[in-house]
Short mmCIF file of C-alpha atoms in Angstrom, two decimals:
data_model
loop_
_atom_site.label_atom_id
_atom_site.label_comp_id
_atom_site.label_asym_id
_atom_site.label_seq_id
_atom_site.Cartn_x
_atom_site.Cartn_y
_atom_site.Cartn_z
CA MET W 1 163.24 248.93 -95.80
CA VAL W 2 161.26 250.91 -98.34
CA GLU W 3 158.21 250.80 -96.04
CA VAL W 4 160.20 252.10 -93.09
CA PHE W 5 161.52 254.92 -95.22
CA ASN W 6 158.01 255.79 -96.40
CA VAL W 7 156.65 255.77 -92.87
CA ARG W 8 159.43 258.08 -91.73
CA LYS W 9 158.84 260.32 -94.74
CA LEU W 10 155.13 260.47 -94.04
CA GLY W 11 155.82 261.20 -90.37
CA CYS W 12 158.10 264.13 -91.28
CA ILE W 13 155.60 265.53 -93.75
CA GLY W 14 152.82 265.19 -91.18
CA LEU W 15 154.92 266.99 -88.59
CA LEU W 16 155.67 269.77 -91.04
CA VAL W 17 152.00 270.13 -91.88
CA VAL W 18 151.11 270.33 -88.19
CA LEU W 19 153.83 272.93 -87.55
CA LEU W 20 152.77 274.96 -90.60
CA PHE W 21 149.13 274.85 -89.51
CA ALA W 22 150.04 275.90 -85.99
CA GLY W 23 152.21 278.71 -87.34
CA LEU W 24 149.44 280.01 -89.57
CA GLN W 25 146.97 279.85 -86.73
CA SER W 26 149.27 281.85 -84.47
CA CYS W 27 149.67 284.62 -87.05
CA SER W 28 147.14 287.30 -86.19
CA THR W 29 147.05 290.94 -87.13
CA GLU W 30 145.22 291.89 -83.93
CA PHE W 31 147.21 292.58 -80.81
CA ASP W 32 145.84 293.21 -77.37
CA VAL W 33 147.99 296.18 -76.38
CA THR W 34 146.27 296.82 -73.07
CA ALA W 35 146.47 294.85 -69.90
CA ASP W 36 143.34 293.94 -67.99
CA ASN W 37 141.77 296.75 -66.01
CA LEU W 38 142.44 296.14 -62.35
CA ASP W 39 139.59 298.43 -61.21
CA VAL W 40 141.83 300.15 -58.67
CA PRO W 41 139.79 302.27 -56.22
CA ILE W 42 140.69 305.98 -56.22
CA VAL W 43 139.80 307.78 -53.00
CA TYR W 44 140.00 311.49 -52.21
CA CYS W 45 139.05 312.70 -48.77
CA LEU W 46 140.31 315.87 -47.11
CA LEU W 47 138.82 316.28 -43.67
CA ASN W 48 138.23 319.96 -43.02
CA THR W 49 138.55 320.92 -39.36
CA SER W 50 136.64 324.14 -40.09
CA ASP W 51 133.61 322.40 -41.56
CA SER W 52 130.85 320.27 -40.06
CA VAL W 53 130.33 318.21 -43.22
CA GLN W 54 133.01 315.91 -44.64
CA TYR W 55 133.15 314.41 -48.12
CA VAL W 56 134.66 311.36 -49.82
CA ARG W 57 135.11 311.03 -53.54
CA LEU W 58 135.31 307.40 -54.70
CA GLN W 59 136.01 306.34 -58.26
CA LYS W 60 138.07 303.69 -60.02
CA THR W 61 140.58 303.29 -62.78
CA TYR W 62 139.11 302.62 -66.20
CA LEU W 63 140.37 301.33 -69.51
CA ILE W 64 139.39 302.35 -73.03
CA GLU W 65 140.78 301.20 -76.35
CA GLU W 66 140.88 304.72 -77.82
CA ALA W 67 143.32 307.51 -77.03
CA ALA W 68 142.65 308.18 -73.35
CA LEU W 69 143.13 311.93 -73.56
CA GLU W 70 140.73 312.33 -76.48
CA TYR W 71 137.78 310.17 -75.51
CA PRO W 72 136.16 310.58 -72.09
CA PRO W 73 135.18 307.36 -70.35
CA GLU W 74 131.68 306.02 -69.99
CA PRO W 75 130.11 307.22 -66.70
CA ASP W 76 129.62 303.59 -65.61
CA SER W 77 133.28 302.75 -66.04
CA MET W 78 134.39 305.24 -63.37
CA VAL W 79 132.28 304.00 -60.48
CA PHE W 80 131.99 300.71 -58.65
CA PRO W 81 128.73 298.85 -59.05
CA GLY W 82 127.03 297.09 -56.19
CA GLU W 83 127.23 297.67 -52.48
CA ILE W 84 129.50 300.40 -51.15
CA GLN W 85 129.88 301.17 -47.45
CA ILE W 86 132.04 304.05 -46.28
CA THR W 87 132.69 304.54 -42.58
CA MET W 88 135.10 306.66 -40.59
CA GLU W 89 136.31 306.23 -37.02
CA ARG W 90 137.82 308.75 -34.65
CA LEU W 91 140.31 307.32 -32.20
CA GLN W 92 141.59 308.81 -28.99
CA ASN W 93 144.34 306.94 -27.17
CA GLY W 94 143.67 303.92 -29.35
CA ILE W 95 139.97 303.77 -28.44
CA VAL W 96 137.27 304.35 -31.03
CA MET W 97 135.35 307.37 -29.80
CA GLU W 98 132.99 307.98 -32.72
CA THR W 99 131.95 306.23 -35.92
CA TYR W 100 130.51 308.05 -38.92
CA ARG W 101 128.83 306.54 -41.94
CA PHE W 102 129.00 308.36 -45.28
CA GLN W 103 125.91 308.61 -47.47
CA PRO W 104 125.87 309.13 -51.25
CA ASP W 105 124.99 312.65 -52.35
CA SER W 106 124.45 313.53 -55.98
CA ASN W 107 123.19 317.06 -55.32
CA ILE W 108 126.60 318.73 -55.24
CA PRO W 109 127.11 320.61 -58.52
CA LYS W 110 130.25 319.64 -60.43
CA ASP W 111 132.27 321.63 -62.89
CA SER W 112 131.89 320.73 -66.50
CA GLY W 113 134.98 319.22 -68.05
CA PHE W 114 136.51 316.21 -69.71
CA PHE W 115 135.14 313.60 -67.34
CA PRO W 116 131.39 312.92 -67.24
CA THR W 117 129.60 314.28 -64.21
CA GLU W 118 126.75 311.80 -64.56
CA LYS W 119 126.90 309.16 -61.82
CA HIS W 120 129.68 311.13 -60.19
CA ILE W 121 128.53 310.53 -56.65
CA VAL W 122 130.19 312.15 -53.68
CA TYR W 123 129.71 310.64 -50.23
CA LYS W 124 129.17 312.89 -47.25
CA THR W 125 128.70 312.74 -43.51
CA ASN W 126 128.01 315.23 -40.76
CA ALA W 127 131.15 315.24 -38.66
CA LYS W 128 132.98 317.97 -36.82
CA VAL W 129 136.64 317.03 -36.99
CA GLU W 130 138.41 317.15 -33.64
CA ALA W 131 141.92 318.55 -33.58
CA ASN W 132 144.90 316.19 -33.14
CA SER W 133 142.84 313.00 -33.40
CA ILE W 134 143.42 309.86 -35.43
CA TYR W 135 140.85 309.22 -38.14
CA ARG W 136 140.48 305.93 -40.01
CA LEU W 137 138.56 305.55 -43.23
CA TYR W 138 137.13 302.19 -44.34
CA ILE W 139 135.50 301.63 -47.72
CA TYR W 140 133.86 298.26 -48.41
CA LEU W 141 133.37 297.46 -52.10
CA GLY W 142 130.79 294.70 -52.45
CA SER W 143 131.50 294.00 -56.11
CA LYS W 144 135.18 293.37 -55.42
CA GLU W 145 134.77 292.01 -51.88
CA LYS W 146 137.51 294.36 -50.89
CA VAL W 147 138.15 296.87 -48.13
CA VAL W 148 140.04 300.08 -48.83
CA TYR W 149 141.67 301.60 -45.77
CA ALA W 150 143.43 304.85 -44.87
CA GLN W 151 144.45 306.72 -41.73
CA THR W 152 145.36 310.31 -40.93
CA THR W 153 145.89 312.57 -37.93
CA SER W 154 143.85 315.75 -37.89
CA LEU W 155 145.56 319.11 -37.65
CA GLY W 156 145.49 321.53 -34.76
CA LYS W 157 143.73 324.89 -34.82
CA LEU W 158 144.90 327.42 -37.39
CA THR W 159 145.15 330.99 -36.09
CA VAL W 160 145.46 333.85 -38.56
CA VAL W 161 147.15 336.97 -37.22
CA ASP W 162 146.96 339.20 -40.29
CA PRO W 163 144.57 340.17 -41.65
CA MET W 164 142.32 340.61 -38.65
CA GLN W 165 138.60 340.30 -39.09
CA LEU W 166 138.37 344.07 -38.83
CA PRO W 167 136.79 345.86 -41.82
CA LEU W 168 137.96 349.23 -40.51
CA ARG W 169 141.49 348.15 -41.33
CA LYS W 170 141.64 348.67 -45.11
CA ILE W 171 143.87 346.54 -47.30
CA SER W 172 146.33 348.33 -49.59
CA LEU W 173 147.41 346.27 -52.56
CA TYR W 174 148.80 348.21 -55.51
CA GLU W 175 152.00 348.66 -57.43
CA GLY W 176 154.75 349.25 -54.89
CA ASN W 177 152.62 348.21 -51.91
CA ASN W 178 152.38 344.57 -50.82
CA TYR W 179 150.38 342.94 -48.05
CA THR W 180 151.85 340.47 -45.57
CA CYS W 181 149.55 337.71 -44.41
CA ARG W 182 150.62 336.09 -41.11
CA TRP W 183 149.51 333.06 -39.14
CA LEU W 184 150.70 330.88 -36.30
CA PRO W 185 152.31 327.53 -37.12
CA VAL W 186 149.99 324.52 -36.88
CA GLU W 187 151.23 321.33 -35.27
CA ASP W 188 151.86 318.53 -37.83
CA ALA W 189 151.05 320.78 -40.80
CA GLY W 190 153.01 320.07 -43.96
CA LEU W 191 152.06 323.06 -46.06
CA TYR W 192 150.03 326.26 -46.14
CA GLN W 193 148.28 328.25 -48.79
CA VAL W 194 146.65 331.68 -48.93
CA VAL W 195 143.84 332.28 -51.42
CA ILE W 196 142.72 335.83 -52.18
CA ARG W 197 139.13 336.33 -53.30
CA PHE W 198 138.49 339.68 -54.97
CA HIS W 199 134.83 340.74 -55.10
CA TYR W 200 133.52 343.16 -57.71
CA SER W 201 130.26 344.13 -59.39
CA GLU W 202 129.47 344.60 -63.04
CA THR W 203 126.73 346.90 -64.29
CA ARG W 204 125.46 346.41 -67.81
CA ASP W 205 122.34 348.13 -69.13
CA GLY W 206 121.35 349.09 -65.59
CA ILE W 207 121.58 345.52 -64.28
CA THR W 208 124.23 344.88 -61.63
CA THR W 209 125.67 341.44 -60.96
CA SER W 210 128.22 340.33 -58.36
CA HIS W 211 131.36 338.41 -59.29
CA TYR W 212 134.62 337.33 -57.79
CA ILE W 213 138.11 336.22 -58.81
CA ASP W 214 140.05 333.65 -56.80
CA TRP W 215 143.78 334.18 -56.73
CA PRO W 216 145.59 331.27 -55.04
CA GLN W 217 149.10 331.97 -53.82
CA GLY W 218 151.93 329.50 -53.97
CA PHE W 219 152.34 326.90 -51.26
CA SER W 220 154.30 327.79 -48.13
CA THR W 221 156.15 325.21 -46.07
CA PRO W 222 156.38 325.30 -42.28
CA GLY W 223 160.04 326.35 -42.22
CA SER W 224 161.88 326.81 -38.97
CA SER W 225 159.96 329.78 -37.58
CA ARG W 226 158.20 329.11 -34.33
CA ASP W 227 156.55 332.51 -34.02
CA TYR W 228 154.87 333.53 -37.23
CA LEU W 229 154.58 332.19 -40.72
CA SER W 230 153.89 334.68 -43.45
CA LYS W 231 153.17 335.15 -47.12
CA ASP W 232 153.73 338.38 -49.02
CA ILE W 233 150.92 339.24 -51.43
CA SER W 234 152.33 341.27 -54.30
CA GLY W 235 150.47 344.48 -55.20
CA ILE W 236 151.76 344.62 -58.78
CA ARG W 237 150.91 340.96 -59.30
CA PHE W 238 147.41 341.66 -58.01
CA MET W 239 146.97 344.31 -60.72
CA ASN W 240 148.22 341.83 -63.32
CA VAL W 241 145.82 339.16 -62.08
CA LEU W 242 142.91 341.55 -62.61
CA LYS W 243 144.19 342.38 -66.08
CA GLU W 244 144.55 338.68 -66.98
CA ASN W 245 141.18 337.59 -65.60
CA LEU W 246 138.87 340.39 -66.71
CA ALA W 247 137.92 341.22 -70.26
CA VAL W 248 137.93 344.77 -71.58
CA ASP W 249 134.27 345.55 -72.23
CA PRO W 250 133.23 349.15 -72.97
CA GLY W 251 129.60 348.35 -72.16
CA VAL W 252 130.35 347.37 -68.58
CA THR W 253 131.01 349.49 -65.51
CA ARG W 254 132.74 347.74 -62.64
CA THR W 255 132.99 348.57 -58.96
CA VAL W 256 135.32 347.17 -56.33
CA ASP W 257 133.36 345.45 -53.55
CA GLY W 258 135.98 343.95 -51.25
CA ILE W 259 138.46 341.23 -50.60
CA ASP W 260 138.58 337.97 -48.63
CA PHE W 261 141.56 336.01 -47.36
CA HIS W 262 141.32 332.22 -47.11
CA VAL W 263 144.25 330.69 -45.25
CA LEU W 264 144.62 326.90 -45.39
CA SER W 265 146.97 324.46 -43.77
CA GLY W 266 147.33 320.87 -44.93
CA ALA W 267 148.68 317.77 -43.23
CA ILE W 268 151.97 316.19 -44.22
CA GLU W 269 150.32 313.54 -46.44
CA LEU W 270 148.82 316.30 -48.55
CA LYS W 271 152.25 317.87 -48.95
CA TYR W 272 153.70 314.54 -50.14
CA TYR W 273 150.82 314.06 -52.56
CA ILE W 274 151.14 317.54 -54.06
CA GLU W 275 154.90 317.15 -54.40
CA SER W 276 154.52 313.78 -56.08
CA THR W 277 152.03 315.11 -58.62
CA SER W 278 153.84 318.36 -59.37
CA PRO W 279 155.94 318.72 -62.57
CA THR W 280 159.26 316.94 -62.38
CA GLU W 281 162.64 318.61 -62.60
CA GLY W 282 165.85 316.73 -63.06
CA ALA W 283 166.71 313.24 -64.23
CA LEU W 284 163.84 311.37 -62.59
CA MET W 285 161.12 312.27 -65.06
CA GLU W 286 158.40 310.03 -63.76
CA LYS W 287 157.78 310.01 -60.04
CA PRO W 288 155.52 307.52 -58.33
CA VAL W 289 152.36 309.26 -57.11
CA TYR W 290 152.16 309.28 -53.34
CA THR W 291 149.19 307.60 -51.70
CA ASN W 292 148.34 306.68 -48.14
CA VAL W 293 145.35 304.56 -49.21
CA THR W 294 145.79 300.82 -48.70
CA ASN W 295 144.25 298.69 -51.50
CA GLY W 296 143.75 301.78 -53.62
CA MET W 297 145.08 305.13 -54.72
CA GLY W 298 144.40 308.72 -53.71
CA ILE W 299 144.76 310.64 -50.51
CA PHE W 300 143.14 310.77 -47.07
CA SER W 301 144.33 313.81 -45.18
CA THR W 302 143.15 316.84 -43.23
CA ILE W 303 143.09 320.56 -43.82
CA SER W 304 142.38 323.46 -41.53
CA GLN W 305 140.97 326.66 -42.93
CA VAL W 306 140.35 330.18 -41.68
CA ASP W 307 138.33 332.65 -43.74
CA VAL W 308 138.77 336.38 -43.13
CA THR W 309 135.98 337.89 -45.17
CA GLY W 310 134.32 341.21 -45.88
CA LEU W 311 137.45 343.35 -45.87
CA PHE W 312 137.65 346.55 -47.86
CA LEU W 313 140.38 347.84 -50.12
CA SER W 314 141.86 351.26 -49.39
CA ALA W 315 140.89 354.27 -51.48
CA VAL W 316 144.35 354.33 -53.06
CA THR W 317 143.94 350.69 -54.11
CA VAL W 318 140.51 351.36 -55.61
CA ASP W 319 141.93 354.34 -57.51
CA SER W 320 144.86 352.22 -58.67
CA ILE W 321 142.47 349.62 -60.05
CA ALA W 322 140.57 352.38 -61.84
CA TYR W 323 143.55 354.20 -63.33
CA SER W 324 146.70 352.05 -63.17
CA ARG W 325 148.56 351.20 -66.36
CA PHE W 326 147.46 347.55 -66.01
CA THR W 327 143.77 347.96 -65.28
CA ARG W 328 142.67 351.36 -66.58
CA ASN W 329 140.75 349.78 -69.50
CA LEU W 330 138.68 347.46 -67.33
CA GLY W 331 136.05 350.09 -66.52
CA PHE W 332 136.41 350.18 -62.73
CA LEU W 333 135.10 353.23 -60.90
CA ASP W 334 137.44 355.01 -58.50
CA HIS W 335 136.80 355.51 -54.79
CA THR W 336 134.60 358.53 -55.48
CA GLY W 337 132.41 356.45 -57.76
CA ASP W 338 133.33 357.94 -61.09
CA ARG W 339 135.86 357.72 -63.89
CA ASP W 340 137.12 361.30 -63.65
CA SER W 341 140.65 361.30 -64.96
CA THR W 342 141.54 364.29 -62.78
CA ASN W 343 141.56 361.87 -59.90
CA GLU W 344 144.38 360.04 -61.59
CA LEU W 345 147.53 360.40 -59.57
CA ALA W 346 150.85 360.89 -61.26
CA ASP W 347 152.24 357.68 -59.83
CA PHE W 348 149.69 355.52 -61.63
CA MET K 1 204.45 330.25 -114.27
CA PHE K 2 206.00 332.97 -112.15
CA ARG K 3 203.88 335.60 -113.93
CA PHE K 4 200.74 333.62 -113.13
CA PHE K 5 201.64 333.58 -109.45
CA SER K 6 202.60 337.27 -109.37
CA LYS K 7 199.18 338.15 -110.84
CA TRP K 8 197.51 335.94 -108.29
CA ILE K 9 199.45 337.71 -105.50
CA GLN K 10 198.43 341.09 -106.89
CA TYR K 11 194.74 340.11 -106.86
CA ALA K 12 195.08 338.81 -103.35
CA LEU K 13 196.72 342.03 -102.13
CA VAL K 14 194.08 344.24 -103.79
CA SER K 15 191.27 342.10 -102.33
CA GLY K 16 192.89 342.27 -98.91
CA LEU K 17 193.17 346.07 -99.12
CA ILE K 18 189.48 346.36 -100.06
CA MET K 19 188.47 344.08 -97.20
CA VAL K 20 190.58 345.99 -94.67
CA ALA K 21 189.19 349.31 -95.91
CA GLY K 22 185.69 347.91 -95.56
CA CYS K 23 186.22 347.12 -91.93
CA THR K 24 185.23 350.15 -89.91
CA GLU K 25 185.63 350.55 -86.21
CA PRO K 26 182.81 348.86 -84.31
CA VAL K 27 180.26 351.40 -83.21
CA ASP K 28 179.33 351.37 -79.55
CA PRO K 29 175.55 350.99 -79.48
CA GLY K 30 175.51 352.98 -76.27
CA ASP K 31 172.93 352.81 -73.54
CA ASP K 32 169.25 352.30 -73.99
CA PRO K 33 167.93 355.34 -75.85
CA ILE K 34 165.18 355.73 -73.23
CA ASP K 35 166.51 357.90 -70.45
CA VAL K 36 165.80 356.20 -67.17
CA VAL K 37 165.24 358.90 -64.61
CA THR K 38 165.44 357.72 -61.05
CA PRO K 39 162.72 359.49 -59.13
CA VAL K 40 163.92 361.75 -56.37
CA THR K 41 162.52 360.55 -53.09
CA GLY K 42 162.85 360.86 -49.38
CA THR K 43 161.48 358.68 -46.62
CA LEU K 44 158.71 359.47 -44.18
CA GLU K 45 159.06 357.13 -41.25
CA ILE K 46 156.10 356.94 -38.90
CA GLU K 47 156.47 355.28 -35.54
CA PHE K 48 152.87 354.26 -34.94
CA ARG K 49 152.61 353.74 -31.18
CA VAL K 50 149.34 352.62 -29.70
CA PRO K 51 148.92 354.68 -26.53
CA GLY K 52 148.61 352.76 -23.29
CA SER K 53 145.38 352.82 -21.35
CA TRP K 54 143.65 350.74 -18.73
CA LEU K 55 142.12 348.68 -21.54
CA PRO K 56 143.88 345.38 -22.33
CA PRO K 57 146.52 345.95 -25.05
CA SER K 58 144.89 343.53 -27.47
CA ARG K 59 141.63 345.51 -27.27
CA VAL K 60 143.08 348.65 -28.86
CA VAL K 61 144.72 348.11 -32.25
CA ARG K 62 146.03 350.09 -35.19
CA ALA K 63 143.37 350.68 -37.81
CA ASP K 64 144.63 353.18 -40.37
CA LEU K 65 147.74 355.05 -41.47
CA SER K 66 147.36 357.28 -44.50
CA ILE K 67 149.19 360.24 -45.99
CA ALA K 68 147.95 362.98 -48.31
CA THR K 69 149.55 365.88 -50.13
CA SER K 70 147.30 368.48 -48.51
CA ALA K 71 144.98 368.88 -45.58
CA GLU K 72 142.03 369.11 -47.95
CA ASN K 73 142.92 365.82 -49.61
CA LEU K 74 143.34 364.24 -46.21
CA TYR K 75 139.89 365.27 -45.06
CA LYS K 76 138.31 364.27 -48.37
CA GLY K 77 139.96 360.88 -48.26
CA HIS K 78 142.09 361.49 -51.38
CA PHE K 79 145.16 359.82 -49.94
CA TYR K 80 148.53 359.64 -51.60
CA GLN K 81 149.42 356.36 -49.93
CA VAL K 82 147.76 354.08 -47.40
CA ALA K 83 149.88 351.70 -45.35
CA ASN K 84 148.88 348.18 -44.42
CA VAL K 85 148.90 348.32 -40.64
CA TYR K 86 149.60 345.31 -38.45
CA ASN K 87 149.48 344.62 -34.73
CA SER K 88 153.06 343.40 -34.80
CA LYS K 89 154.60 346.26 -36.77
CA LEU K 90 155.58 349.54 -35.12
CA VAL K 91 157.44 351.53 -37.78
CA TYR K 92 156.04 352.27 -41.25
CA GLN K 93 158.01 353.86 -44.07
CA PHE K 94 156.81 355.77 -47.12
CA ASP K 95 159.28 356.44 -49.94
CA ILE K 96 157.77 359.51 -51.54
CA PRO K 97 158.86 362.62 -53.48
CA PRO K 98 160.13 365.52 -51.32
CA GLY K 99 157.46 367.88 -50.10
CA ASN K 100 155.02 368.57 -47.36
CA TYR K 101 152.65 365.77 -46.38
CA TYR K 102 149.77 365.34 -43.98
CA TYR K 103 149.32 362.06 -42.20
CA GLN K 104 146.57 360.50 -40.16
CA ALA K 105 146.87 357.53 -37.82
CA GLY K 106 143.80 355.81 -36.44
CA ILE K 107 143.38 353.34 -33.59
CA VAL K 108 140.23 351.39 -32.82
CA CYS K 109 138.78 350.00 -29.61
CA LEU K 110 137.59 346.39 -29.76
CA ALA K 111 136.54 345.91 -26.13
CA GLU K 112 132.98 344.91 -25.41
CA GLY K 113 130.43 346.47 -23.11
CA ASP K 114 130.95 350.11 -22.22
CA SER K 115 134.73 349.85 -21.84
CA CYS K 116 135.42 351.73 -25.07
CA SER K 117 133.07 354.58 -24.15
CA ALA K 118 134.67 354.79 -20.74
CA ALA K 119 138.06 355.12 -22.42
CA ASN K 120 136.78 358.03 -24.53
CA TYR K 121 136.38 356.15 -27.78
CA PRO K 122 133.37 357.76 -29.45
CA GLY K 123 130.51 355.37 -30.13
CA GLY K 124 131.75 352.61 -27.88
CA ARG K 125 132.99 349.42 -29.52
CA TYR K 126 134.75 350.05 -32.84
CA GLY K 127 135.08 353.70 -31.89
CA MET K 128 138.24 355.30 -33.24
CA LYS K 129 140.74 357.91 -32.18
CA TRP K 130 142.78 359.85 -34.69
CA ALA K 131 146.14 361.58 -34.65
CA ILE K 132 146.77 364.01 -37.51
CA GLY K 133 150.04 365.76 -38.26
CA THR K 134 152.30 367.14 -40.94
CA ALA K 135 155.83 366.33 -42.01
CA THR K 136 158.23 367.70 -44.60
CA VAL K 137 160.07 365.07 -46.60
CA LEU K 138 163.51 366.02 -47.87
CA GLU K 139 165.48 364.44 -50.69
CA ASP K 140 167.43 361.32 -49.66
CA GLN K 141 166.58 361.90 -46.01
CA THR K 142 164.47 360.00 -43.54
CA ILE K 143 162.02 362.05 -41.52
CA HIS K 144 160.84 360.33 -38.35
CA VAL K 145 157.50 361.25 -36.76
CA VAL K 146 155.45 359.81 -33.92
CA PRO K 147 151.71 360.48 -34.09
CA GLN K 148 150.37 361.78 -30.79
CA PHE K 149 146.97 360.68 -29.59
CA THR K 150 145.18 362.79 -27.02
CA ASN K 151 142.81 361.76 -24.28
#
């Protein structure tokens, strides 16, 4: 009886020791707070119907232990190793008409910024995008043995009505005078955007250099108009844009060179993508980011672009830039080529 | 006990009187001290017709519509206002102070070959024709003019 009791006692003590040991072993001060990186492919490709060269940007999700917004990733962690094949097909009535193969190109200069530009390869191909055709993009990733796939329908031709490519027709853009940009609706387009490019020259110590300021307008949606779509460019906002983008520098003389209009239309997928990545209003604070890329993230869509370049600003606009209350300190010459204050009109 | 309360009532009444006397009538801050003067203006309305010719309509377009305060300023290019002209817009309005103004309207020929020269546009393609006139703008009135092109 005593032996049985002792055996049971020993068994209980042994069990306790095992449990205690297991408990101590499971206590660890190190936690793995991150899940495994899934290496999700991220693809950006906007086929431009106005260009003969098309580009694909391919990268992948990465994971770092540090604060992601403070430490940029290693260049290697943003790209897939191994074999990568990118091809694109154009289909007409369900039949593949053309096949294009993208080649890596590291010669395109990239902006400096948070992410490393080293190993940031862009893939390109020579392809003139046909209007209203189906395009399919295939990306084979050898290291993952995976195919990323996306499809889009190219846009129709974009026709800009105003401004005309007519330099004799001067553009007036000053306080109290706006410009209306007009274009014809494009079939299947989801959004439009007008970008103003203002050209000017700076002369310092006898050396003149050319510069420009890009002023993108807000997005326009197709709306219900079947005739014209339009965007009003504000004259007073234009003056403010110059004031905000140019530094006051007494040692510099500036001259107005001209203005370009870039009108873009984007397909419906691009509209969804921009809407899904724009700041949220309302109760739903975190929206899922739209993608039309299967087995990955990103966007494959088309844009159509028309550039109306080499236009001139009217003499009143040039004088307004030289003497208006917003821009008079920026050192611009008036339309006569001087800074004579007697040219200043009372309205400015 | 009653005397204590009567003193307390006296203090309360005196304090109340002082507080009431201290309350003055609220002063109306009035309007913004900066006098906002609405500028006196009239409207110059220019009906910018492109004259018909045997050239296709899309080959002759509006190119310029400017106004100046004097003939000298007009010729020197010292304009008071310059309108943005469009193919689809016929009537252009200028809200300007009353006075006498000179205007110029220009049309340009875009046809190729010798069509523009044959239609009396100097220099052929991109040749321009001008219509110059004067108009008196009156306060709160709309003056309507139609530039007349010759030839």
